[in-house]
Amino acid sequence: MALYQDLGRNLQKDLLAKWYGDLALANERKEPVAYLFVSGNVEELLQAYGFHLVYPEINALQCGIKKAAGGFIQKAEEAGYSSDVCGYVKNDVGIALAGGKWPLGNLPKPDLLVCTYAGCTTYMKWFEALAQHFECPLFVLDVPFVRDEDVPAADIAYVVTQLRELSVLCQAVTGRTLSEERLRELVRLSAEAEDLWVRVLEMAKRRPSPLDGFFEAVFFMAPINVLRGTPECVAYYEGVLREMEERVSLGIGPIPEEKFRVVLEGPPPWPHFRAFWDLFKRWGVTCVASTYPRVGGIWDWGMRHDPERPWESIATHAMNGYTNWNLARRQAMMRRFVAEYHADALVLHSVKSCRAFSMGMADTRELFLREDRLPALFIESDLADPRYFSEAQLRTRVDAFFEALEHRRSARV
Amino acid sequence: MLIAEIFDRCRALVDDTDLSTVAAWKAAHPGAKAIGCFPVYVPTELVHAAGMLPVGLVGGGGHIEMDHADSLVQSFVCSISRSTLELGMTGRFRNLDGLLFPSICDVARNLSGMCSRNFPALWVDYIHLPQNRASAGVVDYYRSELARVQVGLDVLAGRTTTFDALAASIQAFNQQRAVLRDLHAFRRSFPWLLSTEELHLLTNAGSVLDVAEHTNLLQETLNLLSMRKGKPKDRIRVLLEGAFCEQPPLELMKAIEEAGCWIVEDDLLLGRRWLATDVTLNGDPLRALAESYVRQDTVSSVRHERPRRRADSLVERAREARVDGVLLCSAKFCEPALFDQVLLRNALEQAGIPHLALEFEEKMGVFETPRTQVETFVESILFA
Ligand code: SF4
């Protein structure tokens, strides 16, 4: 009997509903609110000061799913934003211009903006604009790019120094003092959730995979990105893991029959998520691993928050998000996914909004085609702007690709 | 040399996308290497001190055909990233030994990765310029980053850079920047005697010249300029902002001026003047360079500024240069510039400074539209 199916989805709905519910009341209750980003995020430190956390990226993607992005983006463009800049930013600016009213109710105003400059320059432009709009303090946590084989000790020291400085600012904003013990506890809980999350992701190494490591993982990843450090987050991943284990025992998977296993590079087109997934489902494609769920942290190979070294581990964590890695490291990571998750192909989804992801994707395709002789499909749309999704065109490309793969396979047997 | 000859020489240097000047320099300095430096700002002193020639990368300037890079770079990405790849893919980097990229934007970051994979013969490094200048740890961090890059260069050069060598290089670049400042001051006072196109040619020639030779050339020009004759025309004074990385075609600068403007202030080739005052040497030249970058007030879209500072600084600069208007002139698809445009436009609005937005690409062929736009802008100011 299926006891745990849909638990990942339902539990998350409850968690996020509660989270957004609390947020809506935060200003009224005079509780401190911080805005921050997913990549490089230092939520443990902010939670230790009791901040409510708002993630504009997550808000933008929610708007995408709820088909509300187009209106906000237009609002921002009317205010002068170019059609060629990131749609997430425009979506968020659109919400701010609408006074925080959005499909999920009301967003609180920030008391503090924490910009992790981690693999995304747009982050900086984004919060500079919000700082001016909300007239509130902005802290830029400068996270050096992982640009070499090794991470220089000076990079970590620099981030730790800044974290201490951020802590002083948090104290000033909230009037509260930091309990190192509380910070350690938050960090410990984060590590626990990270362990479980990696186990969930690695379930996709099985054949057939019980999990879609992209289309499902991009939803399952929400708590690890926004609610780390809470017991609810740990409980959530215990639940998802159970769901996956049960799927294995019941022989269920994300699609009725797994025919192709692919690694997917790039973000999803949120405004057309279902249609996009359907393009692959039709061909029996499971994404066994993907890069997008690693934007908030690459935990696959042992990186964890560490209660013995809370500050250093928060700093290390801030540096090791997908877009803060150089191209060579990213490509090596995809190679590893292909090998460890037994993938038949690589799908690269380039999105106009995000150059941090997309610039270089065509080069990655070349690498896999020429050096690894791995079939690689390159497609384009956008993660935020509904206008850049051409379903017919995408379908033609996807169909042609998997038709050829199928052909090749039947020729081989 | 006559001043016209100097400009001709500069034009030849600038048009030479094959970098034959670099080849000549290397022939004259057997064993020495050359490093291409991507904009906006790279501490070229490090390269020079290692006995190498820092070569300023400025894209393809519209002179090259795109046969290869288009398949690797999406249509929504700026021209300079595309043309830089194309230059390398067509063998025009054969006279270079390495490439150095600064952390200016998401495009440049991944471009550095693409170059290191596609040009395996080149040493490629990426320098993470600090963004949090308020941090107590920032100078230590950046000093160590400079030291890291210096080690990489030293390994490539097969020698060890001494403090003395670095101090000497810093002084050489201090001198170059000082003359550049003089030239800019000259143009600001006498724009009819030095056009922006000319100033750009003079500055850009330094992309392929040794710093001392370039400084001499600039100095010589400055001397000659004071004897140049000409009459001020009835034009408005403008500040051009937003072209700090990819450079607009010279024809566009010319079209703007001919449409009735004097560009008296700009951020073209900003990196060459990023350090706006001399780097003060105080024992440890690496620290001096680091401190200078951190403390100097140059405002640019590629470096974080505290709220309002970006907007305030533009308004201040516009007032100091006594301009009648501002041209927000940015490369197509350059996100850092495009984001800031919103903020800057609002600031100019509030300050009551007329402004016009223009977009350019390396390969734009016709300048009629921008010319007409600028003409209309000029008229609106003159007859307001
Ligand atoms: S032109 Fe703009 S987007 Fe392109 S590399 Fe330069 S700063 Fe980056």
Coordinates of C-alpha atoms in Angstrom, one line a residue, chain B:
Chain B
M1 CA 56.1 64.0 -35.8
L2 CA 53.1 65.9 -37.0
I3 CA 50.0 65.4 -35.0
A4 CA 48.2 64.0 -38.0
E5 CA 50.9 61.4 -38.3
I6 CA 50.4 60.4 -34.7
F7 CA 46.8 59.8 -35.3
D8 CA 47.5 57.8 -38.4
R9 CA 49.9 55.7 -36.5
C10 CA 47.4 55.1 -33.7
R11 CA 44.8 54.2 -36.3
A12 CA 47.1 51.6 -37.8
L13 CA 47.8 50.2 -34.3
V14 CA 44.2 50.0 -33.4
D15 CA 43.1 48.4 -36.7
D16 CA 45.7 45.7 -36.4
T17 CA 43.6 42.8 -35.2
D18 CA 46.4 40.4 -36.0
L19 CA 48.5 41.9 -33.2
S20 CA 51.6 42.2 -35.4
T21 CA 52.8 45.0 -33.2
V22 CA 52.9 42.5 -30.4
A23 CA 54.8 40.1 -32.6
A24 CA 57.3 42.9 -33.3
W25 CA 57.7 43.6 -29.6
K26 CA 58.3 40.0 -28.9
A27 CA 60.9 39.8 -31.7
A28 CA 62.7 42.7 -30.0
H29 CA 62.5 41.1 -26.6
P30 CA 63.4 37.5 -27.2
G31 CA 61.8 35.0 -24.8
A32 CA 59.4 37.6 -23.4
K33 CA 55.7 36.9 -23.3
A34 CA 52.5 38.8 -23.9
I35 CA 49.3 38.6 -22.0
G36 CA 45.9 39.7 -23.3
C37 CA 43.9 41.6 -20.7
F38 CA 40.1 41.7 -20.9
P39 CA 38.4 44.9 -19.9
V40 CA 37.3 46.7 -17.8
Y41 CA 40.2 46.9 -15.3
V42 CA 43.1 44.5 -14.9
P43 CA 46.2 45.4 -12.8
T44 CA 48.5 45.4 -15.8
E45 CA 51.4 46.4 -13.5
L46 CA 51.7 42.7 -12.6
V47 CA 52.1 41.6 -16.2
H48 CA 54.6 44.4 -16.9
A49 CA 56.6 43.6 -13.8
A50 CA 57.0 40.0 -14.9
G51 CA 58.7 41.3 -18.0
M52 CA 55.7 40.7 -20.2
L53 CA 53.7 42.9 -22.5
P54 CA 50.1 43.5 -21.3
V55 CA 47.9 43.7 -24.3
G56 CA 44.5 45.4 -24.0
L57 CA 41.8 43.3 -25.5
V58 CA 39.1 45.5 -27.1
G59 CA 37.1 43.1 -29.1
G60 CA 37.0 43.1 -32.9
G61 CA 36.1 46.7 -33.4
G62 CA 33.7 45.6 -36.2
H63 CA 36.6 44.7 -38.4
I64 CA 36.3 40.9 -38.3
E65 CA 33.9 38.4 -39.7
M66 CA 32.1 36.1 -37.3
D67 CA 32.6 32.7 -38.7
H68 CA 33.0 30.6 -35.6
A69 CA 32.0 32.4 -32.5
D70 CA 28.3 32.8 -33.4
S71 CA 27.8 29.1 -32.9
L72 CA 29.2 29.3 -29.4
V73 CA 27.7 32.5 -28.1
Q74 CA 24.0 33.0 -28.0
S75 CA 22.4 36.0 -29.8
F76 CA 21.5 37.7 -26.5
V77 CA 25.2 38.2 -25.5
C78 CA 27.3 41.3 -26.1
S79 CA 29.6 41.6 -29.1
I80 CA 32.9 41.8 -27.3
S81 CA 32.5 38.3 -25.9
R82 CA 31.8 37.0 -29.3
S83 CA 34.5 38.9 -31.1
T84 CA 37.1 38.0 -28.5
L85 CA 36.4 34.3 -29.1
E86 CA 36.4 34.8 -32.8
L87 CA 39.9 36.5 -32.6
G88 CA 41.2 33.4 -30.8
M89 CA 39.4 30.9 -33.0
T90 CA 40.9 32.5 -36.1
G91 CA 44.4 32.3 -34.7
R92 CA 44.8 36.0 -34.0
F93 CA 45.9 35.3 -30.5
R94 CA 49.0 33.4 -31.8
N95 CA 51.2 36.3 -30.6
L96 CA 49.8 36.0 -27.1
D97 CA 50.8 33.6 -24.3
G98 CA 48.0 34.1 -21.9
L99 CA 44.7 35.9 -21.2
L100 CA 43.7 37.6 -18.0
F101 CA 40.0 38.2 -17.2
P102 CA 38.7 40.4 -14.4
S103 CA 35.4 39.7 -12.6
I104 CA 33.2 42.2 -14.3
C105 CA 30.1 40.3 -15.2
D106 CA 28.5 36.9 -15.8
V107 CA 29.5 36.9 -19.4
A108 CA 33.2 37.6 -18.9
R109 CA 33.4 35.0 -16.1
N110 CA 32.2 32.2 -18.4
L111 CA 34.1 33.6 -21.4
S112 CA 37.3 33.1 -19.4
G113 CA 36.3 29.4 -19.0
M114 CA 35.5 29.1 -22.7
C115 CA 38.9 30.6 -23.7
S116 CA 40.8 28.3 -21.4
R117 CA 39.1 25.3 -23.0
N118 CA 39.3 26.5 -26.6
F119 CA 42.8 27.9 -26.5
P120 CA 44.8 25.3 -24.6
A121 CA 48.1 26.9 -25.7
L122 CA 47.3 29.9 -23.6
W123 CA 47.7 30.4 -19.9
V124 CA 44.3 31.8 -18.7
D125 CA 43.5 33.3 -15.4
Y126 CA 40.6 35.0 -13.8
I127 CA 41.1 37.7 -11.2
H128 CA 38.3 38.2 -8.6
L129 CA 38.3 41.9 -8.0
P130 CA 36.8 42.7 -4.6
Q131 CA 33.2 44.0 -4.3
N132 CA 32.9 44.7 -0.6
R133 CA 35.2 47.6 -0.2
A134 CA 33.8 48.4 3.3
S135 CA 35.1 45.2 4.7
A136 CA 38.1 45.2 7.1
G137 CA 39.4 42.1 5.3
V138 CA 39.2 43.5 1.8
V139 CA 42.8 44.8 1.3
D140 CA 44.3 41.6 2.7
Y141 CA 42.1 39.5 0.4
Y142 CA 42.9 41.5 -2.7
R143 CA 46.6 41.6 -1.9
S144 CA 46.6 37.9 -1.7
E145 CA 44.7 37.7 -5.0
L146 CA 47.2 39.9 -6.7
A147 CA 50.0 37.7 -5.2
R148 CA 48.3 34.6 -6.6
V149 CA 48.1 36.0 -10.1
Q150 CA 51.7 37.2 -9.8
V151 CA 52.8 33.7 -9.0
G152 CA 51.0 32.4 -12.1
L153 CA 52.7 35.0 -14.2
D154 CA 56.0 34.3 -12.7
V155 CA 55.7 30.6 -13.4
L156 CA 54.8 31.4 -17.0
A157 CA 57.8 33.8 -17.3
G158 CA 60.2 31.5 -15.5
R159 CA 61.4 34.2 -13.2
T160 CA 60.5 35.9 -9.9
T161 CA 59.1 39.3 -9.8
T162 CA 60.8 41.4 -7.2
F163 CA 59.2 44.2 -5.2
D164 CA 61.5 46.6 -7.0
A165 CA 60.4 45.5 -10.4
L166 CA 56.8 45.8 -9.4
A167 CA 57.4 49.3 -7.9
A168 CA 59.0 50.4 -11.1
S169 CA 56.1 49.1 -13.1
I170 CA 53.6 50.9 -10.9
Q171 CA 55.6 54.1 -11.5
A172 CA 55.5 53.5 -15.2
F173 CA 51.7 53.2 -15.2
N174 CA 51.4 56.1 -12.8
Q175 CA 53.1 58.2 -15.4
Q176 CA 50.9 56.9 -18.2
R177 CA 47.7 57.6 -16.2
A178 CA 48.9 61.1 -15.4
V179 CA 49.3 62.0 -19.1
L180 CA 45.9 60.4 -19.8
R181 CA 44.4 62.6 -17.1
D182 CA 46.1 65.7 -18.7
L183 CA 44.7 64.7 -22.1
H184 CA 41.2 64.4 -20.6
A185 CA 41.5 67.7 -18.9
F186 CA 42.7 69.2 -22.2
R187 CA 39.7 67.8 -24.0
R188 CA 37.3 69.0 -21.3
S189 CA 38.6 72.6 -21.8
F190 CA 39.2 72.6 -25.5
P191 CA 37.0 69.9 -27.0
W192 CA 37.3 71.5 -30.5
L193 CA 41.1 70.9 -30.4
L194 CA 40.8 67.2 -29.5
S195 CA 37.9 65.1 -30.6
T196 CA 36.7 62.1 -28.7
E197 CA 37.5 59.9 -31.7
E198 CA 41.1 61.2 -31.5
L199 CA 41.4 60.8 -27.8
H200 CA 40.1 57.3 -28.1
L201 CA 42.6 56.4 -30.8
L202 CA 45.4 57.7 -28.6
T203 CA 44.3 55.8 -25.6
N204 CA 43.5 52.6 -27.5
A205 CA 46.9 52.6 -29.2
G206 CA 48.3 51.8 -25.8
S207 CA 46.6 48.4 -26.0
V208 CA 49.5 47.1 -28.0
L209 CA 52.3 49.4 -27.0
D210 CA 54.8 49.1 -24.1
V211 CA 53.7 51.5 -21.4
A212 CA 56.8 53.8 -21.6
E213 CA 56.5 54.1 -25.4
H214 CA 52.8 54.9 -25.1
T215 CA 53.4 57.5 -22.4
N216 CA 55.9 59.2 -24.6
L217 CA 53.5 59.2 -27.5
L218 CA 50.8 60.7 -25.3
Q219 CA 53.1 63.3 -24.0
E220 CA 54.3 64.3 -27.4
T221 CA 50.7 64.6 -28.6
L222 CA 49.9 66.8 -25.6
N223 CA 52.7 69.1 -26.4
L224 CA 51.6 69.3 -30.0
L225 CA 48.0 69.9 -29.0
S226 CA 48.8 73.1 -27.3
M227 CA 49.9 74.5 -30.6
R228 CA 46.9 73.2 -32.5
K229 CA 44.7 75.9 -33.9
G230 CA 40.9 75.8 -34.2
K231 CA 37.8 77.6 -33.4
P232 CA 35.1 76.5 -31.0
K233 CA 31.9 75.5 -32.8
D234 CA 28.4 76.0 -31.5
R235 CA 27.9 72.6 -29.9
I236 CA 26.5 71.4 -26.7
R237 CA 28.7 69.7 -24.1
V238 CA 27.8 66.1 -23.2
L239 CA 28.9 63.4 -20.9
L240 CA 28.9 59.9 -22.4
E241 CA 28.3 57.0 -19.9
G242 CA 27.9 53.3 -20.2
A243 CA 30.7 52.3 -22.6
F244 CA 33.2 51.1 -20.1
C245 CA 33.7 47.6 -21.5
E246 CA 32.8 47.0 -25.1
Q247 CA 33.8 50.0 -27.2
P248 CA 31.4 51.8 -29.6
P249 CA 32.6 52.1 -33.2
L250 CA 34.7 55.2 -33.8
E251 CA 32.2 56.2 -36.4
L252 CA 29.6 56.5 -33.7
M253 CA 31.7 58.8 -31.6
K254 CA 32.2 60.9 -34.7
A255 CA 28.6 60.9 -35.6
I256 CA 27.7 62.0 -32.1
E257 CA 30.1 64.9 -32.3
E258 CA 29.1 65.9 -35.8
A259 CA 25.5 65.9 -34.8
G260 CA 26.3 68.9 -32.6
C261 CA 28.0 67.7 -29.4
W262 CA 31.3 67.9 -27.7
I263 CA 31.8 64.8 -25.6
V264 CA 33.8 66.3 -22.8
E265 CA 33.6 63.5 -20.3
D266 CA 33.2 59.7 -20.8
D267 CA 33.9 56.3 -19.5
L268 CA 35.3 54.9 -22.7
L269 CA 38.2 52.5 -22.0
L270 CA 37.7 53.2 -18.4
G271 CA 40.2 50.6 -17.1
R272 CA 43.1 52.7 -18.4
R273 CA 42.1 55.5 -16.0
W274 CA 40.5 53.4 -13.3
L275 CA 43.1 54.4 -10.7
A276 CA 42.4 58.1 -10.9
T277 CA 45.3 59.2 -8.7
D278 CA 48.8 57.8 -8.4
V279 CA 49.3 54.6 -6.6
T280 CA 51.4 55.6 -3.6
L281 CA 54.3 53.3 -3.0
N282 CA 54.9 52.5 0.6
G283 CA 57.2 49.5 0.8
D284 CA 54.9 46.7 -0.3
P285 CA 53.9 47.4 -3.9
L286 CA 51.3 44.6 -3.9
R287 CA 49.5 46.2 -1.0
A288 CA 49.8 49.6 -2.6
L289 CA 48.1 48.3 -5.7
A290 CA 45.4 46.6 -3.6
E291 CA 44.8 49.6 -1.5
S292 CA 44.6 51.9 -4.5
Y293 CA 41.9 49.7 -6.2
V294 CA 39.9 49.5 -3.0
R295 CA 40.1 53.2 -1.9
Q296 CA 39.9 54.9 -5.3
D297 CA 36.5 56.3 -6.0
T298 CA 36.0 55.3 -9.6
V299 CA 32.4 54.5 -10.1
S300 CA 31.4 51.9 -12.7
S301 CA 28.6 49.5 -13.4
V302 CA 30.9 46.6 -12.8
R303 CA 31.7 47.4 -9.2
H304 CA 29.3 47.6 -6.3
E305 CA 28.4 51.0 -4.9
R306 CA 26.5 51.9 -1.8
P307 CA 22.9 53.0 -2.5
R308 CA 22.7 56.4 -4.2
R309 CA 26.4 56.7 -4.7
R310 CA 26.2 55.6 -8.4
A311 CA 23.5 58.1 -9.2
D312 CA 25.0 60.9 -7.2
S313 CA 28.4 60.4 -8.8
L314 CA 27.0 60.7 -12.3
V315 CA 25.2 63.9 -11.4
E316 CA 28.3 65.3 -9.7
R317 CA 30.5 64.5 -12.7
A318 CA 28.0 66.0 -15.1
R319 CA 27.9 69.2 -13.1
E320 CA 31.7 69.4 -12.7
A321 CA 32.1 69.0 -16.5
R322 CA 29.5 71.6 -17.0
V323 CA 27.6 69.5 -19.5
D324 CA 24.3 70.3 -21.1
G325 CA 23.2 66.7 -21.3
V326 CA 24.2 63.1 -20.8
L327 CA 24.3 60.2 -23.3
L328 CA 23.6 56.9 -21.7
C329 CA 25.4 54.9 -24.3
S330 CA 25.8 51.2 -23.7
A331 CA 26.6 48.1 -25.6
K332 CA 23.7 46.1 -26.7
F333 CA 23.0 43.2 -24.3
C334 CA 25.5 44.6 -21.7
E335 CA 23.5 43.8 -18.6
P336 CA 25.5 45.8 -16.0
A337 CA 25.1 48.9 -18.1
L338 CA 21.5 48.3 -18.9
F339 CA 20.5 47.7 -15.3
D340 CA 22.2 50.9 -14.2
Q341 CA 20.5 52.9 -16.9
V342 CA 17.2 52.8 -15.1
L343 CA 18.8 54.2 -11.9
L344 CA 20.9 56.8 -13.7
R345 CA 18.0 57.9 -15.9
N346 CA 15.9 58.5 -12.8
A347 CA 18.8 60.4 -11.1
L348 CA 19.2 62.6 -14.2
E349 CA 15.5 63.2 -14.3
Q350 CA 15.5 64.4 -10.7
A351 CA 18.5 66.6 -11.3
G352 CA 16.9 68.1 -14.3
I353 CA 19.8 67.0 -16.6
P354 CA 18.7 66.2 -20.2
H355 CA 19.6 62.7 -21.3
L356 CA 19.4 60.3 -24.2
A357 CA 19.9 56.6 -24.3
L358 CA 21.8 55.1 -27.2
E359 CA 22.7 51.5 -27.9
F360 CA 25.6 50.3 -30.0
E361 CA 27.2 47.1 -31.3
E362 CA 30.6 46.4 -32.7
K363 CA 29.2 45.5 -36.0
M364 CA 26.7 48.3 -36.5
G365 CA 27.1 49.6 -40.0
V366 CA 24.9 52.6 -40.3
F367 CA 24.9 55.5 -38.0
E368 CA 22.0 57.5 -39.4
T369 CA 19.6 56.6 -36.6
P370 CA 21.8 57.5 -33.7
R371 CA 22.9 60.7 -35.6
T372 CA 19.3 61.7 -36.0
Q373 CA 18.5 60.9 -32.4
V374 CA 21.4 63.0 -31.2
E375 CA 20.5 65.9 -33.6
T376 CA 17.0 65.9 -32.2
F377 CA 18.4 65.8 -28.7
V378 CA 20.8 68.7 -29.4
E379 CA 18.0 70.8 -30.8
S380 CA 15.8 70.1 -27.9
I381 CA 18.5 71.5 -25.7
L382 CA 19.5 74.4 -27.8
F383 CA 15.9 75.6 -28.3
A384 CA 14.6 74.7 -24.9

